[in-house]
PDB file of C-alpha atoms in Angstrom:
ATOM      1  CA  MET Z   1     176.310  35.236  89.947  1.00 50.00           C
ATOM      2  CA  SER Z   2     178.702  32.838  91.553  1.00 50.00           C
ATOM      3  CA  ASP Z   3     181.377  30.932  89.688  1.00 52.00           C
ATOM      4  CA  SER Z   4     179.899  27.622  90.776  1.00 50.00           C
ATOM      5  CA  PHE Z   5     176.773  28.461  88.770  1.00 50.00           C
ATOM      6  CA  ASN Z   6     178.730  29.181  85.563  1.00 53.00           C
ATOM      7  CA  THR Z   7     181.173  26.270  85.665  1.00 56.00           C
ATOM      8  CA  VAL Z   8     180.765  22.620  86.468  1.00 54.00           C
ATOM      9  CA  GLN Z   9     183.212  21.466  89.090  1.00 57.00           C
ATOM     10  CA  PHE Z  10     184.569  18.026  88.255  1.00 53.00           C
ATOM     11  CA  SER Z  11     185.102  15.423  90.848  1.00 55.00           C
ATOM     12  CA  PRO Z  12     185.140  11.658  90.549  1.00 55.00           C
ATOM     13  CA  GLN Z  13     181.707  11.700  92.189  1.00 53.00           C
ATOM     14  CA  SER Z  14     180.214  14.098  89.594  1.00 65.00           C
ATOM     15  CA  GLY Z  15     179.183  11.237  87.332  1.00 78.00           C
ATOM     16  CA  LEU Z  16     181.127  12.469  84.274  1.00 82.00           C
ATOM     17  CA  LYS Z  17     182.923   9.552  82.683  1.00 87.00           C
ATOM     18  CA  PRO Z  18     185.984  10.666  80.676  1.00 89.00           C
ATOM     19  CA  GLY Z  19     186.166   7.382  78.783  1.00 92.00           C
ATOM     20  CA  TRP Z  20     182.687   7.852  77.401  1.00 93.00           C
ATOM     21  CA  PHE Z  21     183.525  11.289  76.049  1.00 93.00           C
ATOM     22  CA  ILE Z  22     186.720   9.964  74.465  1.00 94.00           C
ATOM     23  CA  GLY Z  23     184.959   6.919  72.990  1.00 95.00           C
ATOM     24  CA  VAL Z  24     182.008   8.853  71.587  1.00 95.00           C
ATOM     25  CA  GLY Z  25     184.402  11.507  70.294  1.00 95.00           C
ATOM     26  CA  ALA Z  26     186.501   8.889  68.497  1.00 97.00           C
ATOM     27  CA  PHE Z  27     183.335   7.415  66.980  1.00 97.00           C
ATOM     28  CA  LEU Z  28     182.247  10.855  65.750  1.00 96.00           C
ATOM     29  CA  VAL Z  29     185.695  11.497  64.255  1.00 97.00           C
ATOM     30  CA  VAL Z  30     185.495   8.193  62.351  1.00 97.00           C
ATOM     31  CA  LEU Z  31     182.007   9.114  61.085  1.00 97.00           C
ATOM     32  CA  GLY Z  32     183.286  12.556  60.102  1.00 96.00           C
ATOM     33  CA  LEU Z  33     186.183  11.050  58.164  1.00 97.00           C
ATOM     34  CA  LEU Z  34     183.812   8.680  56.365  1.00 97.00           C
ATOM     35  CA  ALA Z  35     181.485  11.587  55.552  1.00 96.00           C
ATOM     36  CA  ALA Z  36     184.418  13.679  54.291  1.00 96.00           C
ATOM     37  CA  PHE Z  37     185.694  10.779  52.179  1.00 97.00           C
ATOM     38  CA  ASP Z  38     182.474  10.832  50.140  1.00 96.00           C
ATOM     39  CA  ALA Z  39     180.700  14.141  50.707  1.00 95.00           C
ATOM     40  CA  ILE Z  40     178.334  13.560  47.788  1.00 96.00           C
ATOM     41  CA  ALA Z  41     177.059  10.260  49.216  1.00 96.00           C
ATOM     42  CA  THR Z  42     176.714  11.945  52.611  1.00 96.00           C
ATOM     43  CA  THR Z  43     174.685  14.752  51.039  1.00 96.00           C
ATOM     44  CA  LEU Z  44     172.381  12.342  49.232  1.00 96.00           C
ATOM     45  CA  ALA Z  45     171.936  10.167  52.330  1.00 96.00           C
ATOM     46  CA  SER Z  46     171.101  13.232  54.417  1.00 96.00           C
ATOM     47  CA  MET Z  47     168.475  14.275  51.875  1.00 96.00           C
ATOM     48  CA  VAL Z  48     166.844  10.838  52.020  1.00 97.00           C
ATOM     49  CA  LEU Z  49     166.874  10.986  55.829  1.00 97.00           C
ATOM     50  CA  LEU Z  50     165.409  14.497  55.755  1.00 96.00           C
ATOM     51  CA  GLY Z  51     162.718  13.247  53.385  1.00 96.00           C
ATOM     52  CA  ALA Z  52     161.834  10.401  55.754  1.00 97.00           C
ATOM     53  CA  LEU Z  53     161.647  12.830  58.680  1.00 97.00           C
ATOM     54  CA  LEU Z  54     159.356  15.125  56.670  1.00 97.00           C
ATOM     55  CA  ILE Z  55     157.054  12.186  55.915  1.00 97.00           C
ATOM     56  CA  ILE Z  56     156.908  11.219  59.603  1.00 97.00           C
ATOM     57  CA  GLY Z  57     156.257  14.849  60.538  1.00 97.00           C
ATOM     58  CA  GLY Z  58     153.545  15.117  57.902  1.00 96.00           C
ATOM     59  CA  ILE Z  59     151.779  12.007  59.162  1.00 97.00           C
ATOM     60  CA  ALA Z  60     151.930  13.368  62.710  1.00 96.00           C
ATOM     61  CA  GLN Z  61     150.567  16.728  61.502  1.00 94.00           C
ATOM     62  CA  ILE Z  62     147.638  15.067  59.750  1.00 93.00           C
ATOM     63  CA  MET Z  63     146.867  12.907  62.788  1.00 92.00           C
ATOM     64  CA  GLN Z  64     147.067  15.953  65.054  1.00 90.00           C
ATOM     65  CA  SER Z  65     144.835  18.043  62.785  1.00 86.00           C
ATOM     66  CA  PHE Z  66     141.945  15.610  63.031  1.00 82.00           C
ATOM     67  CA  ALA Z  67     142.463  14.736  66.704  1.00 84.00           C
ATOM     68  CA  HIS Z  68     140.916  18.043  67.789  1.00 77.00           C
ATOM     69  CA  ARG Z  69     137.195  17.723  67.046  1.00 73.00           C
ATOM     70  CA  GLY Z  70     136.300  21.123  68.531  1.00 75.00           C
ATOM     71  CA  LEU Z  71     138.204  23.162  65.942  1.00 72.00           C
ATOM     72  CA  PRO Z  72     136.388  24.707  62.982  1.00 76.00           C
ATOM     73  CA  LEU Z  73     136.490  22.400  59.970  1.00 74.00           C
ATOM     74  CA  PRO Z  74     138.564  24.803  57.774  1.00 78.00           C
ATOM     75  CA  ASN Z  75     141.283  24.883  60.454  1.00 78.00           C
ATOM     76  CA  GLN Z  76     141.380  21.091  60.579  1.00 83.00           C
ATOM     77  CA  TRP Z  77     141.638  20.828  56.809  1.00 86.00           C
ATOM     78  CA  LEU Z  78     144.301  23.546  56.600  1.00 88.00           C
ATOM     79  CA  SER Z  79     146.384  21.752  59.218  1.00 86.00           C
ATOM     80  CA  GLY Z  80     145.871  18.483  57.333  1.00 89.00           C
ATOM     81  CA  LEU Z  81     146.901  20.164  54.077  1.00 93.00           C
ATOM     82  CA  ILE Z  82     150.128  21.350  55.706  1.00 94.00           C
ATOM     83  CA  GLY Z  83     150.803  17.773  56.794  1.00 94.00           C
ATOM     84  CA  GLY Z  84     150.123  16.607  53.243  1.00 96.00           C
ATOM     85  CA  LEU Z  85     152.636  19.141  51.917  1.00 96.00           C
ATOM     86  CA  TYR Z  86     155.221  17.822  54.389  1.00 97.00           C
ATOM     87  CA  ILE Z  87     154.608  14.318  53.070  1.00 97.00           C
ATOM     88  CA  LEU Z  88     154.838  15.498  49.450  1.00 97.00           C
ATOM     89  CA  GLY Z  89     158.096  17.333  50.169  1.00 95.00           C
ATOM     90  CA  GLY Z  90     159.490  14.262  51.906  1.00 96.00           C
ATOM     91  CA  LEU Z  91     158.556  11.992  49.000  1.00 97.00           C
ATOM     92  CA  LEU Z  92     160.145  14.411  46.527  1.00 96.00           C
ATOM     93  CA  LEU Z  93     163.378  14.516  48.570  1.00 95.00           C
ATOM     94  CA  ILE Z  94     163.529  10.727  48.706  1.00 96.00           C
ATOM     95  CA  GLU Z  95     162.744  10.426  44.984  1.00 96.00           C
ATOM     96  CA  GLU Z  96     165.240  13.118  43.893  1.00 96.00           C
ATOM     97  CA  PRO Z  97     167.819  13.716  46.654  1.00 96.00           C
ATOM     98  CA  ALA Z  98     170.263  15.412  44.276  1.00 95.00           C
ATOM     99  CA  THR Z  99     167.672  17.952  43.145  1.00 95.00           C
ATOM    100  CA  GLY Z 100     166.655  18.510  46.756  1.00 95.00           C
ATOM    101  CA  SER Z 101     170.234  19.180  47.830  1.00 95.00           C
ATOM    102  CA  VAL Z 102     170.716  21.637  44.960  1.00 95.00           C
ATOM    103  CA  PHE Z 103     167.480  23.415  45.928  1.00 94.00           C
ATOM    104  CA  ILE Z 104     168.476  23.645  49.605  1.00 94.00           C
ATOM    105  CA  THR Z 105     171.953  24.885  48.639  1.00 95.00           C
ATOM    106  CA  ALA Z 106     170.386  27.532  46.372  1.00 95.00           C
ATOM    107  CA  ILE Z 107     168.244  28.731  49.286  1.00 96.00           C
ATOM    108  CA  LEU Z 108     171.339  28.814  51.515  1.00 95.00           C
ATOM    109  CA  ALA Z 109     173.260  30.774  48.862  1.00 96.00           C
ATOM    110  CA  GLY Z 110     170.415  33.302  48.664  1.00 96.00           C
ATOM    111  CA  CYS Z 111     170.351  33.654  52.448  1.00 96.00           C
ATOM    112  CA  LEU Z 112     174.122  34.195  52.544  1.00 95.00           C
ATOM    113  CA  ILE Z 113     173.935  36.818  49.794  1.00 97.00           C
ATOM    114  CA  PHE Z 114     171.163  38.667  51.638  1.00 97.00           C
ATOM    115  CA  ALA Z 115     172.958  38.389  55.008  1.00 96.00           C
ATOM    116  CA  GLY Z 116     176.237  39.581  53.511  1.00 95.00           C
ATOM    117  CA  LEU Z 117     174.640  42.585  51.837  1.00 96.00           C
ATOM    118  CA  SER Z 118     172.686  43.445  54.982  1.00 95.00           C
ATOM    119  CA  ARG Z 119     175.747  43.214  57.215  1.00 94.00           C
ATOM    120  CA  ALA Z 120     177.922  45.244  54.844  1.00 93.00           C
ATOM    121  CA  PHE Z 121     175.331  48.011  54.438  1.00 93.00           C
ATOM    122  CA  TRP Z 122     174.642  48.077  58.173  1.00 92.00           C
ATOM    123  CA  ALA Z 123     178.365  48.398  58.879  1.00 91.00           C
ATOM    124  CA  ALA Z 124     178.731  51.163  56.289  1.00 91.00           C
ATOM    125  CA  GLY Z 125     175.940  53.063  57.994  1.00 89.00           C
ATOM    126  CA  HIS Z 126     177.751  52.857  61.348  1.00 88.00           C
ATOM    127  CA  ARG Z 127     181.240  53.987  60.318  1.00 86.00           C
ATOM    128  CA  THR Z 128     181.548  56.127  63.426  1.00 87.00           C
ATOM    129  CA  THR Z 129     181.380  53.037  65.639  1.00 84.00           C
ATOM    130  CA  GLY Z 130     184.551  51.132  66.436  1.00 83.00           C
ATOM    131  CA  GLY Z 131     184.840  47.746  64.762  1.00 84.00           C
ATOM    132  CA  TRP Z 132     182.635  48.670  61.819  1.00 88.00           C
ATOM    133  CA  GLY Z 133     185.391  47.732  59.360  1.00 90.00           C
ATOM    134  CA  LEU Z 134     185.612  44.142  60.570  1.00 92.00           C
ATOM    135  CA  LEU Z 135     181.836  43.888  60.386  1.00 91.00           C
ATOM    136  CA  ALA Z 136     181.933  45.190  56.803  1.00 92.00           C
ATOM    137  CA  VAL Z 137     184.654  42.678  55.864  1.00 94.00           C
ATOM    138  CA  SER Z 138     182.543  39.929  57.433  1.00 94.00           C
ATOM    139  CA  GLY Z 139     179.568  41.025  55.346  1.00 93.00           C
ATOM    140  CA  VAL Z 140     181.591  41.081  52.128  1.00 95.00           C
ATOM    141  CA  PHE Z 141     183.043  37.641  52.953  1.00 95.00           C
ATOM    142  CA  THR Z 142     179.545  36.220  53.560  1.00 95.00           C
ATOM    143  CA  LEU Z 143     178.318  37.840  50.329  1.00 96.00           C
ATOM    144  CA  LEU Z 144     181.177  36.290  48.340  1.00 96.00           C
ATOM    145  CA  ILE Z 145     180.536  32.835  49.793  1.00 95.00           C
ATOM    146  CA  GLY Z 146     176.870  33.109  48.815  1.00 95.00           C
ATOM    147  CA  ILE Z 147     177.757  34.254  45.300  1.00 96.00           C
ATOM    148  CA  LEU Z 148     180.329  31.477  44.862  1.00 95.00           C
ATOM    149  CA  LEU Z 149     177.868  28.842  46.059  1.00 94.00           C
ATOM    150  CA  TYR Z 150     175.242  30.139  43.663  1.00 95.00           C
ATOM    151  CA  MET Z 151     177.670  30.362  40.732  1.00 96.00           C
ATOM    152  CA  THR Z 152     178.838  26.773  41.233  1.00 95.00           C
ATOM    153  CA  LEU Z 153     175.344  25.264  41.354  1.00 94.00           C
ATOM    154  CA  PRO Z 154     174.433  22.450  40.758  1.00 92.00           C
ATOM    155  CA  TRP Z 155     177.844  21.026  41.693  1.00 94.00           C
ATOM    156  CA  SER Z 156     178.015  22.854  45.035  1.00 93.00           C
ATOM    157  CA  GLY Z 157     174.606  21.447  45.896  1.00 93.00           C
ATOM    158  CA  LEU Z 158     176.010  17.950  45.735  1.00 94.00           C
ATOM    159  CA  TRP Z 159     179.033  18.378  48.013  1.00 94.00           C
ATOM    160  CA  LEU Z 160     178.222  21.288  50.344  1.00 94.00           C
ATOM    161  CA  ILE Z 161     175.760  19.626  52.718  1.00 94.00           C
ATOM    162  CA  GLY Z 162     177.885  16.483  53.024  1.00 94.00           C
ATOM    163  CA  THR Z 163     180.979  18.580  53.681  1.00 95.00           C
ATOM    164  CA  LEU Z 164     179.190  20.584  56.373  1.00 94.00           C
ATOM    165  CA  ILE Z 165     178.024  17.356  58.009  1.00 95.00           C
ATOM    166  CA  ALA Z 166     181.584  15.978  57.888  1.00 95.00           C
ATOM    167  CA  VAL Z 167     183.031  19.148  59.434  1.00 95.00           C
ATOM    168  CA  GLU Z 168     180.383  19.108  62.180  1.00 96.00           C
ATOM    169  CA  LEU Z 169     181.096  15.453  63.010  1.00 96.00           C
ATOM    170  CA  LEU Z 170     184.856  16.066  63.082  1.00 96.00           C
ATOM    171  CA  MET Z 171     184.517  19.142  65.294  1.00 97.00           C
ATOM    172  CA  ALA Z 172     182.079  17.457  67.681  1.00 95.00           C
ATOM    173  CA  GLY Z 173     184.317  14.388  67.887  1.00 95.00           C
ATOM    174  CA  ALA Z 174     187.511  16.349  68.461  1.00 95.00           C
ATOM    175  CA  SER Z 175     185.900  18.511  71.128  1.00 95.00           C
ATOM    176  CA  ALA Z 176     184.454  15.467  72.922  1.00 93.00           C
ATOM    177  CA  ILE Z 177     187.876  13.765  72.890  1.00 95.00           C
ATOM    178  CA  LEU Z 178     189.597  16.868  74.244  1.00 94.00           C
ATOM    179  CA  PHE Z 179     186.933  17.302  76.917  1.00 93.00           C
ATOM    180  CA  GLY Z 180     187.251  13.668  77.962  1.00 92.00           C
ATOM    181  CA  MET Z 181     191.026  13.933  78.112  1.00 93.00           C
ATOM    182  CA  SER Z 182     190.691  17.085  80.212  1.00 91.00           C
ATOM    183  CA  LEU Z 183     188.386  15.256  82.593  1.00 88.00           C
ATOM    184  CA  ARG Z 184     190.813  12.338  82.784  1.00 87.00           C
ATOM    185  CA  ASN Z 185     193.730  14.665  83.584  1.00 87.00           C
ATOM    186  CA  ARG Z 186     191.810  16.341  86.422  1.00 81.00           C
ATOM    187  CA  THR Z 187     191.294  13.105  88.344  1.00 67.00           C
TER     188      THR Z 187
END
């Protein structure tokens, strides 16, 4: 493949506006700082938003299930039931965002524990391959994070999601600012 396919060549005519990247990046950094300042409020707000999105998705699922008249009736009702469960889950998240965040964090902790164990055992089974040690360390590190999250529940359920959102906003903002500044310097 050619290099022009893999990289975007910048020119003033390319339509990329450095100021927009810098401005949006600065906005994201401010949002990230606000989210980091109160990670618990960010977690709870994200749970309420997730609940609202589940309700909207559930309504759409129910509407979609009965829009197709040619399907067998059990399929329509099953699809409608799934939509109803989405709505119920959304209402529960809005009603109890703290419990919802603890539940989601517990699921994440379980996934990290399983992933860490799987990675460590897989690495141990491939000791003849170069780099297996780093893979094993990565698995143990992931396992420990999962265990620590689980052991600190319910407290970790209140701050983890908000902290992850804050970190994501800060990283996205910083990268957009740096990209915009790079574009500005190339002109």
